[in-house]
PDB file of C-alpha atoms in Angstrom:
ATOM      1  CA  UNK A   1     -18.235 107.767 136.479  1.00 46.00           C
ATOM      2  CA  UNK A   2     -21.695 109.751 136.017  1.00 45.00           C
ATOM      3  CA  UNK A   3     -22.521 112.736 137.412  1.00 43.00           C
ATOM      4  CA  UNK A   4     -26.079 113.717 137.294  1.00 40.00           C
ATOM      5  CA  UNK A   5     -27.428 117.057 138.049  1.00 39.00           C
ATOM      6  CA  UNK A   6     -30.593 118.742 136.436  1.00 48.00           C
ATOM      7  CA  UNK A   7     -30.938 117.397 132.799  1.00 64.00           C
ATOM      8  CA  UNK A   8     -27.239 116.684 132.471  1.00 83.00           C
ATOM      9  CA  UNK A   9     -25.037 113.605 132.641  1.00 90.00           C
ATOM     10  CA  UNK A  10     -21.377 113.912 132.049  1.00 94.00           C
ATOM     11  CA  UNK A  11     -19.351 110.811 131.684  1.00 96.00           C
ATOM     12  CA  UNK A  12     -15.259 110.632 132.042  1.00 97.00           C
ATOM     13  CA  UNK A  13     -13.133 107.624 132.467  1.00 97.00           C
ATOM     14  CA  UNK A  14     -12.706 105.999 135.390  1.00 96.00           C
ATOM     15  CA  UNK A  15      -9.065 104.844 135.388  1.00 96.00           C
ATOM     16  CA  UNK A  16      -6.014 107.636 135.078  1.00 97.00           C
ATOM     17  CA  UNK A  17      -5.582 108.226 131.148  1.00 98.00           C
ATOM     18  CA  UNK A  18      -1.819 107.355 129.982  1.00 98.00           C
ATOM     19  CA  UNK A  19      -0.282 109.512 127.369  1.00 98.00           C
ATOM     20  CA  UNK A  20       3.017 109.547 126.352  1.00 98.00           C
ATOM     21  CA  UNK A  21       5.411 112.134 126.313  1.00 98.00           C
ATOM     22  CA  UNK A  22       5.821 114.634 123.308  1.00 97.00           C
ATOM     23  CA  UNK A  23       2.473 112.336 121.593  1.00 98.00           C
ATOM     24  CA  UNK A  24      -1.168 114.002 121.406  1.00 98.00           C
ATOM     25  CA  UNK A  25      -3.990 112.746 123.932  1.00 98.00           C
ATOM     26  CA  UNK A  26      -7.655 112.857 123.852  1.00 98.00           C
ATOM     27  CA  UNK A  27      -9.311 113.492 127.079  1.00 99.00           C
ATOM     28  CA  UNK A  28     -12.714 111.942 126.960  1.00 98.00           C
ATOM     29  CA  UNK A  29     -15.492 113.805 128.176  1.00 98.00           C
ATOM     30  CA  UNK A  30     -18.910 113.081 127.144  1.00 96.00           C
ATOM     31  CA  UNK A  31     -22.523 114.090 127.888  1.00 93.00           C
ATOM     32  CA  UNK A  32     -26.240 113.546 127.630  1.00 88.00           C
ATOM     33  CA  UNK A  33     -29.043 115.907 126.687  1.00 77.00           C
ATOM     34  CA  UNK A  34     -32.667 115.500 126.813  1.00 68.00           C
ATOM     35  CA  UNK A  35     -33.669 117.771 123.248  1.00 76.00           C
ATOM     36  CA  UNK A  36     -31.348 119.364 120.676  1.00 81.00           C
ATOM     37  CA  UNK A  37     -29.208 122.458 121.069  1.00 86.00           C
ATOM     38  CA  UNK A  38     -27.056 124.843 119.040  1.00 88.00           C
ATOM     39  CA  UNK A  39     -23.136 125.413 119.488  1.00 90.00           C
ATOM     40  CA  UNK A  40     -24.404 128.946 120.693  1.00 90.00           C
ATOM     41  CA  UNK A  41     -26.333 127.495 123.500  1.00 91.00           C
ATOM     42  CA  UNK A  42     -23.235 125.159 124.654  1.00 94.00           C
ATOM     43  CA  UNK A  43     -20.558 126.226 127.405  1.00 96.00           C
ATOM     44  CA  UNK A  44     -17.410 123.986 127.622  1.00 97.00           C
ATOM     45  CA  UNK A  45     -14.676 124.513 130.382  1.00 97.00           C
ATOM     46  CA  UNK A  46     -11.600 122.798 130.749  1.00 98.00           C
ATOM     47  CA  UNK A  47      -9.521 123.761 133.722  1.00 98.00           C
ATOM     48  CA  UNK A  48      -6.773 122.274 136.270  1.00 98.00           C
ATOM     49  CA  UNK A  49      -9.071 120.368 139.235  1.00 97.00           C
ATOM     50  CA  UNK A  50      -6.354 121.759 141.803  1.00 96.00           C
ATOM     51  CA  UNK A  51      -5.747 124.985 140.608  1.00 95.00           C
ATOM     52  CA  UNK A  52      -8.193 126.153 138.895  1.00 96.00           C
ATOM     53  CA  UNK A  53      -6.530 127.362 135.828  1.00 97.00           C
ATOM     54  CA  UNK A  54      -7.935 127.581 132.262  1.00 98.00           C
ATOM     55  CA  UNK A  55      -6.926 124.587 129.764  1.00 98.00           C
ATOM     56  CA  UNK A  56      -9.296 125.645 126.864  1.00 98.00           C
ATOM     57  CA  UNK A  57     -12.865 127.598 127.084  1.00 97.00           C
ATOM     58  CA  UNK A  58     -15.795 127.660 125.069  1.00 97.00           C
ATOM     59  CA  UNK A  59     -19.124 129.568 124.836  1.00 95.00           C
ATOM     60  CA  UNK A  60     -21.279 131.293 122.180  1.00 93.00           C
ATOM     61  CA  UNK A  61     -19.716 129.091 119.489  1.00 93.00           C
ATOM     62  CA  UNK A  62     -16.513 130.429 119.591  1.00 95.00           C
ATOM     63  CA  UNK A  63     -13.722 128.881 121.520  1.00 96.00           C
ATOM     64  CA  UNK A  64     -12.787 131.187 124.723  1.00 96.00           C
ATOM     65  CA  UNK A  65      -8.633 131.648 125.153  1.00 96.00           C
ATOM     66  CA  UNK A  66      -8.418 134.647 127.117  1.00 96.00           C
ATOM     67  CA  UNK A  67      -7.995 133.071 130.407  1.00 95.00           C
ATOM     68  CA  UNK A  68      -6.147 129.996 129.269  1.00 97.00           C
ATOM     69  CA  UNK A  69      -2.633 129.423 130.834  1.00 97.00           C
ATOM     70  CA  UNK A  70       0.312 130.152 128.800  1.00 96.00           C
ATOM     71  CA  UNK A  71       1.844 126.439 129.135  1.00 96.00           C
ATOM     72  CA  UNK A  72      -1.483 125.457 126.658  1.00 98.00           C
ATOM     73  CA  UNK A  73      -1.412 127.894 123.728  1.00 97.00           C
ATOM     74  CA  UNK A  74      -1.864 125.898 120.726  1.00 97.00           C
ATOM     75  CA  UNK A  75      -2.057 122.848 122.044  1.00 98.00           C
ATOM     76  CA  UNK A  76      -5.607 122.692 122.650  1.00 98.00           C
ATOM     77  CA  UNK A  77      -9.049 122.071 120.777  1.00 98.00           C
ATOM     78  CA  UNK A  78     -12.468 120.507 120.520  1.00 98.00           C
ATOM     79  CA  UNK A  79     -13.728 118.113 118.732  1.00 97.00           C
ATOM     80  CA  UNK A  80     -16.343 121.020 117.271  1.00 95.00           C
ATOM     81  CA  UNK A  81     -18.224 119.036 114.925  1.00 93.00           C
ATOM     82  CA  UNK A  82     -18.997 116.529 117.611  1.00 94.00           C
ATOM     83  CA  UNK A  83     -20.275 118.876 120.381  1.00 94.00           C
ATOM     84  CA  UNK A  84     -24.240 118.744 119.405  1.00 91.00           C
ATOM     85  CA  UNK A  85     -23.951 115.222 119.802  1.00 91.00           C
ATOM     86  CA  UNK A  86     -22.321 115.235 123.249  1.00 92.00           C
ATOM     87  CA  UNK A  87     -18.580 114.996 123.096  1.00 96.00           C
ATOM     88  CA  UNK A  88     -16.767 117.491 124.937  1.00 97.00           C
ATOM     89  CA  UNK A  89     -13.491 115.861 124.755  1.00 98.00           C
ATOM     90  CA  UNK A  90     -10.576 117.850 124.501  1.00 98.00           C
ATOM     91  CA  UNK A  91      -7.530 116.980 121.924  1.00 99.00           C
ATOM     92  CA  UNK A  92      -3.825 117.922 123.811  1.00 99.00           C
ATOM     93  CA  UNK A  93      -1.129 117.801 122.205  1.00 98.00           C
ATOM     94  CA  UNK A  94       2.741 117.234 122.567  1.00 98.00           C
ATOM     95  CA  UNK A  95       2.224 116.137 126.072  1.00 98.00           C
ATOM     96  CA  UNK A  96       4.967 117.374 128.009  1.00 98.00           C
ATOM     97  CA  UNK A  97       5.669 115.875 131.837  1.00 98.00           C
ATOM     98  CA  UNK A  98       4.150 119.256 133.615  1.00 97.00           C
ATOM     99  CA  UNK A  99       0.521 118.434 131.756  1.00 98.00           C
ATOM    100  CA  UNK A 100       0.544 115.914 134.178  1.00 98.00           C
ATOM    101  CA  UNK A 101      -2.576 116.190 136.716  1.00 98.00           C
ATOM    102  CA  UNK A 102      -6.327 116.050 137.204  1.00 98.00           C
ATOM    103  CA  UNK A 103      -8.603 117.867 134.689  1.00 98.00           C
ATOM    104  CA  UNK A 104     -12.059 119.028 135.204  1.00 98.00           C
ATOM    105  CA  UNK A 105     -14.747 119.063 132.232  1.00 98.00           C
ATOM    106  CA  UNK A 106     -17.246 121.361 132.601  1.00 98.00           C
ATOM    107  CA  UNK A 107     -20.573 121.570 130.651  1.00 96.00           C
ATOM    108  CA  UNK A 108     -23.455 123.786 130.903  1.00 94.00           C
ATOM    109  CA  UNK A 109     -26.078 123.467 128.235  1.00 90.00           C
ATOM    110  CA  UNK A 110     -29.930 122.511 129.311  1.00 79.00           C
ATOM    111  CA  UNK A 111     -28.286 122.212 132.791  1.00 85.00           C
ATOM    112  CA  UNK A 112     -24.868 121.780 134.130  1.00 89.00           C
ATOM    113  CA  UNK A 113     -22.422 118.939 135.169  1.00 92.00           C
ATOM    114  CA  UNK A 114     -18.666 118.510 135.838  1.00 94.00           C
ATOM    115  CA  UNK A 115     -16.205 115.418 136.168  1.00 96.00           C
ATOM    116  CA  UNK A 116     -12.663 115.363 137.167  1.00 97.00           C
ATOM    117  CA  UNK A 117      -9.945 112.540 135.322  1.00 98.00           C
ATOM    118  CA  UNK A 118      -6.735 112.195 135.939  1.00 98.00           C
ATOM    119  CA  UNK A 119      -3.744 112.224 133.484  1.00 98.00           C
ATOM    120  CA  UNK A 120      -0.526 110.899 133.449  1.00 98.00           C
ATOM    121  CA  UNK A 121       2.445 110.986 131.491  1.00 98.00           C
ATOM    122  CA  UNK A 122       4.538 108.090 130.222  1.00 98.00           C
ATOM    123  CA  UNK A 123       8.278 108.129 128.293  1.00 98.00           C
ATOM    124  CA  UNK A 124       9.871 104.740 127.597  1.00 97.00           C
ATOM    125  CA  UNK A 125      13.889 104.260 128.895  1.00 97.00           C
ATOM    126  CA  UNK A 126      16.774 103.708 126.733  1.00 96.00           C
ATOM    127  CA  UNK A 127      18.234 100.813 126.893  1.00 96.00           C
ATOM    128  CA  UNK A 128      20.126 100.386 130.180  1.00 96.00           C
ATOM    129  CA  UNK A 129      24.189 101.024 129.529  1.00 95.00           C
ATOM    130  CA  UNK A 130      26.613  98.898 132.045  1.00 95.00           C
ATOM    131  CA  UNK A 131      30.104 100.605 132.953  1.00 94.00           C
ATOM    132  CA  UNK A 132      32.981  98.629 135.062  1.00 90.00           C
ATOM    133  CA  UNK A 133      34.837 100.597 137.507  1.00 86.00           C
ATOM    134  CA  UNK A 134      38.021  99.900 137.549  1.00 83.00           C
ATOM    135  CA  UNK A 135      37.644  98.187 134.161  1.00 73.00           C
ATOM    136  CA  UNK A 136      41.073  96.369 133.921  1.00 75.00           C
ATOM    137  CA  UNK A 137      43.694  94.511 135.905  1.00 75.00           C
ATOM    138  CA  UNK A 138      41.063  92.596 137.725  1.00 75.00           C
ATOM    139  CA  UNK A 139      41.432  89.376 140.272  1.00 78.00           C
ATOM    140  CA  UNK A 140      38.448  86.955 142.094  1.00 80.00           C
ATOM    141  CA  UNK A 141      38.136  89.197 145.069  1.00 83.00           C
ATOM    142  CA  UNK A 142      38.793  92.577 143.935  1.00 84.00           C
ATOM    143  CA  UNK A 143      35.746  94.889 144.924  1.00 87.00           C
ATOM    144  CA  UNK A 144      33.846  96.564 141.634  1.00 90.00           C
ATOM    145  CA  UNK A 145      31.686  98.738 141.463  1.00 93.00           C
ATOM    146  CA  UNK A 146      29.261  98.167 138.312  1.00 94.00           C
ATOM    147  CA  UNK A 147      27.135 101.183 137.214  1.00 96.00           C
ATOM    148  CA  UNK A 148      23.606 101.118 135.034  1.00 97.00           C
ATOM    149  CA  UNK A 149      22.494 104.013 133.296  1.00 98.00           C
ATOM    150  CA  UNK A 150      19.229 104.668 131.444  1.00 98.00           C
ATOM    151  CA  UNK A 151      18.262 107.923 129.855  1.00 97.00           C
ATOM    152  CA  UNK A 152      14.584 109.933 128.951  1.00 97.00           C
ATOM    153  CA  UNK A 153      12.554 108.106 130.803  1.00 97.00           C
ATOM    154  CA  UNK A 154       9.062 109.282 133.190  1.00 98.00           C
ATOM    155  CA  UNK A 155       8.136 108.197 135.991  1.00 97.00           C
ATOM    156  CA  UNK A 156      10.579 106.837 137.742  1.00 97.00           C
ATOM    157  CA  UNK A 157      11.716 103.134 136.744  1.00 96.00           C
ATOM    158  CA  UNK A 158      12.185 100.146 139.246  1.00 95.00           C
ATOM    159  CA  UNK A 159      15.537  98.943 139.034  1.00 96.00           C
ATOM    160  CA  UNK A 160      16.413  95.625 139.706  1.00 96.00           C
ATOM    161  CA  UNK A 161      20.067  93.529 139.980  1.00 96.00           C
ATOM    162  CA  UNK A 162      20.351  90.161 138.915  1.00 95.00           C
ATOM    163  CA  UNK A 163      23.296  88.007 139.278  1.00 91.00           C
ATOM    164  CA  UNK A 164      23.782  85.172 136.651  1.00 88.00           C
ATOM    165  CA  UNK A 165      21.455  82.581 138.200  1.00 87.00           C
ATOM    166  CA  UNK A 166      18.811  85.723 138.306  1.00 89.00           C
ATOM    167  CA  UNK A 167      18.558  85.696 142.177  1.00 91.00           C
ATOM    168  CA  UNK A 168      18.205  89.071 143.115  1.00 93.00           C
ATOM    169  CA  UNK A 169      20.495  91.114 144.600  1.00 90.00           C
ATOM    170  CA  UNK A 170      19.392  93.984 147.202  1.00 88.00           C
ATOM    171  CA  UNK A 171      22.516  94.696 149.297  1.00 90.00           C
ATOM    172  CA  UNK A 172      25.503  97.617 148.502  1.00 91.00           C
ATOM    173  CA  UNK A 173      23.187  99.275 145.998  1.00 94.00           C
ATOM    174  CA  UNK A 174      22.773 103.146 145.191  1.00 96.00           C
ATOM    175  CA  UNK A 175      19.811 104.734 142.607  1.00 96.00           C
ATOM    176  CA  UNK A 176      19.682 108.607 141.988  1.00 96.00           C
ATOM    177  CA  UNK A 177      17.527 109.949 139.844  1.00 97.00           C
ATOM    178  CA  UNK A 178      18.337 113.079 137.878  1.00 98.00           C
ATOM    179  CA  UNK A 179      15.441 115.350 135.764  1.00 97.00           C
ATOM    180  CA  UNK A 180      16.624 117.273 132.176  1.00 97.00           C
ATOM    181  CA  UNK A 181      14.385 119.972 131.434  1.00 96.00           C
ATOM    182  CA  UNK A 182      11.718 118.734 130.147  1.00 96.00           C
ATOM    183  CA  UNK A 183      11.105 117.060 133.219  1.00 97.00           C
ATOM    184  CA  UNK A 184      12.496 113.702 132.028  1.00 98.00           C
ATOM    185  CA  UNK A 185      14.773 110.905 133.943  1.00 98.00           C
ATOM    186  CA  UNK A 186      17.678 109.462 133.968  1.00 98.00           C
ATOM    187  CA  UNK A 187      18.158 106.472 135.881  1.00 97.00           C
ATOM    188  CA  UNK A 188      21.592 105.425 137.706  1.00 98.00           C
ATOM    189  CA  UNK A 189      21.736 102.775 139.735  1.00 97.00           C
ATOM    190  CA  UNK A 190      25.476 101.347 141.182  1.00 97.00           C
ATOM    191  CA  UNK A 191      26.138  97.605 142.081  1.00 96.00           C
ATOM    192  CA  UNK A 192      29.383  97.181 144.467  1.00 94.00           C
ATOM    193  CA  UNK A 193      29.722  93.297 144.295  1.00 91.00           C
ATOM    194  CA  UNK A 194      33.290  91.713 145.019  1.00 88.00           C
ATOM    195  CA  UNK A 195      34.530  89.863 142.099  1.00 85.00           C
ATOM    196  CA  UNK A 196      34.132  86.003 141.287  1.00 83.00           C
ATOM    197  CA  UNK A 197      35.492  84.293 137.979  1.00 80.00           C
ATOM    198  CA  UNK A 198      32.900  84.811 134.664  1.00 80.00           C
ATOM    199  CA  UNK A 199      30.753  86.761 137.120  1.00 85.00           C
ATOM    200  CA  UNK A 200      27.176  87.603 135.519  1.00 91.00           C
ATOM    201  CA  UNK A 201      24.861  90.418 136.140  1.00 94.00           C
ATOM    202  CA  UNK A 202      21.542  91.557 135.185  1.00 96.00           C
ATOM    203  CA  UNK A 203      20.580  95.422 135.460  1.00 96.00           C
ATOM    204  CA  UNK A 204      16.568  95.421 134.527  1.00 96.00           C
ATOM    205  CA  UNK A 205      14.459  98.756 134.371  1.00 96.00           C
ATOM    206  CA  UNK A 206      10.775  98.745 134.856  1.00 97.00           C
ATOM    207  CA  UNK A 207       8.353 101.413 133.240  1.00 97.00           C
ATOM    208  CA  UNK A 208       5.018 101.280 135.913  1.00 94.00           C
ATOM    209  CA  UNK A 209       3.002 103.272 134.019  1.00 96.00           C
ATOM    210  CA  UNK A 210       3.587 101.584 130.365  1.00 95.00           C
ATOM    211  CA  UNK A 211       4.657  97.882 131.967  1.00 91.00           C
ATOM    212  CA  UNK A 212       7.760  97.856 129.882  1.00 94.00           C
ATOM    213  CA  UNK A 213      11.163  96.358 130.677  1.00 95.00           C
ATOM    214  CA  UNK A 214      14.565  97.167 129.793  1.00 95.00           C
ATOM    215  CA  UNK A 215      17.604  95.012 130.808  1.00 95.00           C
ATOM    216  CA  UNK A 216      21.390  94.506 129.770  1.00 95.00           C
ATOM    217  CA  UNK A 217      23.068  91.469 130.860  1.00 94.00           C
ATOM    218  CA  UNK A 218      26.653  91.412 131.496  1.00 91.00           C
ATOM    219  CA  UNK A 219      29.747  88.594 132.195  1.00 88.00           C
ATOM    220  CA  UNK A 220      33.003  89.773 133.365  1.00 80.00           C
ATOM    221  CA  UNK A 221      35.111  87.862 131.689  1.00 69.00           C
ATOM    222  CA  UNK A 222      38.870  86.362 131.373  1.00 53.00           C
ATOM    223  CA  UNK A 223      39.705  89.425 129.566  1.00 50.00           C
ATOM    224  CA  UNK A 224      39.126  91.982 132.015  1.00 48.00           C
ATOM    225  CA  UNK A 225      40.519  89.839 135.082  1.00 45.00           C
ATOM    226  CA  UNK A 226      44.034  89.039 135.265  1.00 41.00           C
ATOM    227  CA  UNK A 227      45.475  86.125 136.641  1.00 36.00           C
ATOM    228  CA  UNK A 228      44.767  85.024 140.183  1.00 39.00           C
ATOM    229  CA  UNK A 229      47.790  85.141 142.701  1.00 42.00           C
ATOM    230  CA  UNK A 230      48.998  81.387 142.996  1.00 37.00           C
ATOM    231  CA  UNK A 231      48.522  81.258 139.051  1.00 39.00           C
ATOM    232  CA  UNK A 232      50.939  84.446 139.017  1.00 40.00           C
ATOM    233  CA  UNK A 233      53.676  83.011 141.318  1.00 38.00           C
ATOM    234  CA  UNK A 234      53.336  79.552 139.213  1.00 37.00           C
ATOM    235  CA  UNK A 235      54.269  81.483 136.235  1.00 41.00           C
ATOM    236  CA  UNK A 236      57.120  83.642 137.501  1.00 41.00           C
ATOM    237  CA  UNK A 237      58.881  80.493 138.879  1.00 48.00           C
ATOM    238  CA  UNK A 238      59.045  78.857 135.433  1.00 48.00           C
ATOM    239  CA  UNK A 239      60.076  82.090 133.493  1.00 53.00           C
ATOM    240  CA  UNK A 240      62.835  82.126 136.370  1.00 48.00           C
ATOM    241  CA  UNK A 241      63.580  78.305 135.791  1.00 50.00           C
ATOM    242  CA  UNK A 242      63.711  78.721 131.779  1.00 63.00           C
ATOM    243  CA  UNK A 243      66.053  81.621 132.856  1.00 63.00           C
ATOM    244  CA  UNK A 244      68.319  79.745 134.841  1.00 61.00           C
ATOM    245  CA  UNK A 245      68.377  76.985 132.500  1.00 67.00           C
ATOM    246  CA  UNK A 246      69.632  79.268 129.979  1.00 68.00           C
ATOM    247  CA  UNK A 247      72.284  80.476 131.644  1.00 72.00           C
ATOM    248  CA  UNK A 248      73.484  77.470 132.645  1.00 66.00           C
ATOM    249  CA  UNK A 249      73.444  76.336 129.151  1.00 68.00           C
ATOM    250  CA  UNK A 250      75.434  79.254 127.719  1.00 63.00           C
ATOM    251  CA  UNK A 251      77.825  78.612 130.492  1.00 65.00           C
ATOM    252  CA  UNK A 252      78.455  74.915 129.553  1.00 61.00           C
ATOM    253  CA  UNK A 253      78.360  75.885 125.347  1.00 59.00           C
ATOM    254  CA  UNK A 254      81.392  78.665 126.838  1.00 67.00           C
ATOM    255  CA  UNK A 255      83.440  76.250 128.480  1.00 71.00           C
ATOM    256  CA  UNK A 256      83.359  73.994 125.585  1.00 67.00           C
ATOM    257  CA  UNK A 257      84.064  76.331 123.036  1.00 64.00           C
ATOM    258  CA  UNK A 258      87.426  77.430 125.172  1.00 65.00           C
ATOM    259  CA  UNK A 259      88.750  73.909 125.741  1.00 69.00           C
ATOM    260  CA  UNK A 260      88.913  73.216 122.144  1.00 67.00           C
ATOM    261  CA  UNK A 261      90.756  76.806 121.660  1.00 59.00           C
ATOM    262  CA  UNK A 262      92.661  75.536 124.162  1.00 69.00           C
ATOM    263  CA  UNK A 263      92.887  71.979 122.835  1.00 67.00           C
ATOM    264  CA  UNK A 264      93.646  73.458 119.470  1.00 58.00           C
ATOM    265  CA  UNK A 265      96.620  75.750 120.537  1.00 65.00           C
ATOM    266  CA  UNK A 266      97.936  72.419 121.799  1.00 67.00           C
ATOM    267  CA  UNK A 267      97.723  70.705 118.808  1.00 65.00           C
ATOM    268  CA  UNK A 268      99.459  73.742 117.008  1.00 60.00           C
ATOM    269  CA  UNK A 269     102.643  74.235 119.152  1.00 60.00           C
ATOM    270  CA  UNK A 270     103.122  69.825 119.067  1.00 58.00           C
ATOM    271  CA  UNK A 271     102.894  70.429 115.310  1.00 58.00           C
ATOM    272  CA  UNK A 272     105.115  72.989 115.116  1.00 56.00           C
ATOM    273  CA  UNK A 273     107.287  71.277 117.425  1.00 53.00           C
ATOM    274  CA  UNK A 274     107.221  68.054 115.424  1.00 53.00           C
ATOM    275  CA  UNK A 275     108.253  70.061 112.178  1.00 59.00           C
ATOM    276  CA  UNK A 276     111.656  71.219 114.262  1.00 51.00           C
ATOM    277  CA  UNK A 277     113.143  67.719 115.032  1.00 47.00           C
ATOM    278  CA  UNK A 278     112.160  67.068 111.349  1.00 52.00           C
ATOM    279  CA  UNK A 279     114.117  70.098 110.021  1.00 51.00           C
ATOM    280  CA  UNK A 280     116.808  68.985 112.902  1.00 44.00           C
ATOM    281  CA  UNK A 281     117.177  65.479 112.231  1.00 45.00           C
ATOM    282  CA  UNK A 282     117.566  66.717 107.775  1.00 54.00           C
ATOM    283  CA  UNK A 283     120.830  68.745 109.131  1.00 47.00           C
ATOM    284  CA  UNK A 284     122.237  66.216 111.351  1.00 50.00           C
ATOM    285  CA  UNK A 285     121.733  63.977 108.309  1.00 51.00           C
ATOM    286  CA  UNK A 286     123.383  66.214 105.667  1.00 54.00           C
ATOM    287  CA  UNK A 287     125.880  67.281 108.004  1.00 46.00           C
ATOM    288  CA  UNK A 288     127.215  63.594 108.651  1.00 46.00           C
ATOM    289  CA  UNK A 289     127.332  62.445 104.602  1.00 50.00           C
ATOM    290  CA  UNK A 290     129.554  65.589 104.675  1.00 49.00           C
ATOM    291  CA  UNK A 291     131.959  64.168 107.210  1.00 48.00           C
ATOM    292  CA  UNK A 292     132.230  60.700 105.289  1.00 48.00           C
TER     293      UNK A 292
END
């Protein structure tokens, strides 16, 4: 982008420059000059394109701090030993997200020229984290809500739902976006799906600005779903079966055991009986040799 104006050309890039959060940027600013010239002879003058406030100042061949804004105290210099030779860039550093904006350059040596850029600020996600609401004592057909969350991120991510097959989904979904204070996001995005078996989702966060993805793929499985209805019924009928069959069993094994108390009292009292007419029959017998 050249700007031309009496014996001055600055040069800035085109495209917005990308720095990321908490990292050290160089904005580019560069110029040409017809005959050589002394740092004393040089004036360099960064400021905010919208309002107007001082980034970092320089004239005389000293740098100029007086008027700069508080939120850019030592965090801002030339590249001194490269101004004779036309680089006016200016080092910042640990971007933070409110350094985001347009910059002007300003030079006036031999002439005078300006050019704005544009900054912006970049911080990659965390991974995405995928909660289950309610989280147990599931069927096919319950309604769920599934929630992603993704933490220190700028700008804002694109958040996309996948089910297993990696249609999209775009219906019964919330995203809220929350800043800490250093201007940072987190990302929360809620999926309210109804419930099929070994249902499979994809939560995927998009970065714009750095082109970077972030994704956590989840099943619901057997373990967090309980058993469907007619499964349920099938089993309490055969734990009631097993039951009855056990009581009928002990019943049976009962009877038994008291006929042959029964059958063995029996036998007792005929034995005892049967030794009677025995003891009976030995005194009739003694008594009638007696008698002879």
């Amino acid at each position: 982008m050249p700007h031309i104006l009496a014996k001055l050309k600055i040069q800035v890039p085109d495209l917005p420059v990308v720095a990321l959060h908490g990292k050290d940027v160089t904005l580019k600013c560069s110029f040409s000059h017809t005959s050589p010239f002394n740092l004393s002879d040089v004036t360099v003058f960064w400021q905010l394109t919208d309002t107007k406030r001082s980034v970092h100042g320089f004239s005389m061949g000293q740098d100029q701090l007086t008027e700069q804004a508080e939120s850019y105290a030592n965090r801002t210099s030339l590249f001194l030993s490269q101004l004779t030779m036309g680089n006016a860039s200016l080092l910042l550093q640990r971007v933070a997200v409110a350094d985001e904006g347009s910059y002007t350059c300003f030079v006036r040596v031999q002439g005078h020229d300006s050019a704005a850029l544009l900054l912006q600020v970049a911080a990659p996600y965390t991974k995405p984290e995928v909660t289950l609401e309610p989280e147990s004592n599931l069927r096919p057909g319950d309604e769920v809500a599934l929630t992603c969350v993704a933490y220190g991120g700028y700008p804002k991510a694109d958040v996309i739902w996948q089910d297993g097959s990696g249609r999209n989904l775009t219906d019964n979904i919330t995203t809220s976006v929350v800043a800490n204070e250093q201007g940072l996001f987190t990302m929360t995005s809620v999926l309210t799906v109804v419930l099929e078996p070994n249902s499979s989702f994809n939560c995927r966060l998009i970065n714009p600005l750095l082109s970077e993805e972030r994704s956590i793929f989840v099943t619901v499985t057997g373990q967090n779903i309980a058993f469907p209805p007619v499964a349920l019924w099938v089993t309490v009928g055969l734990a009631v079966c097993l039951l009855g069959l056990l009581i009928a069993l002990a019943a049976v094994c009962r009877r038994k055991i008291k006929e042959s108390c029964e059958e063995a009292r029996r036998e007792g009292r005929r034995k005892k009986k049967k030794q009677k007419c025995i003891i009976l029959l030995e005194l009739e017998s003694q008594t009638f040799s007696t008698s002879n």
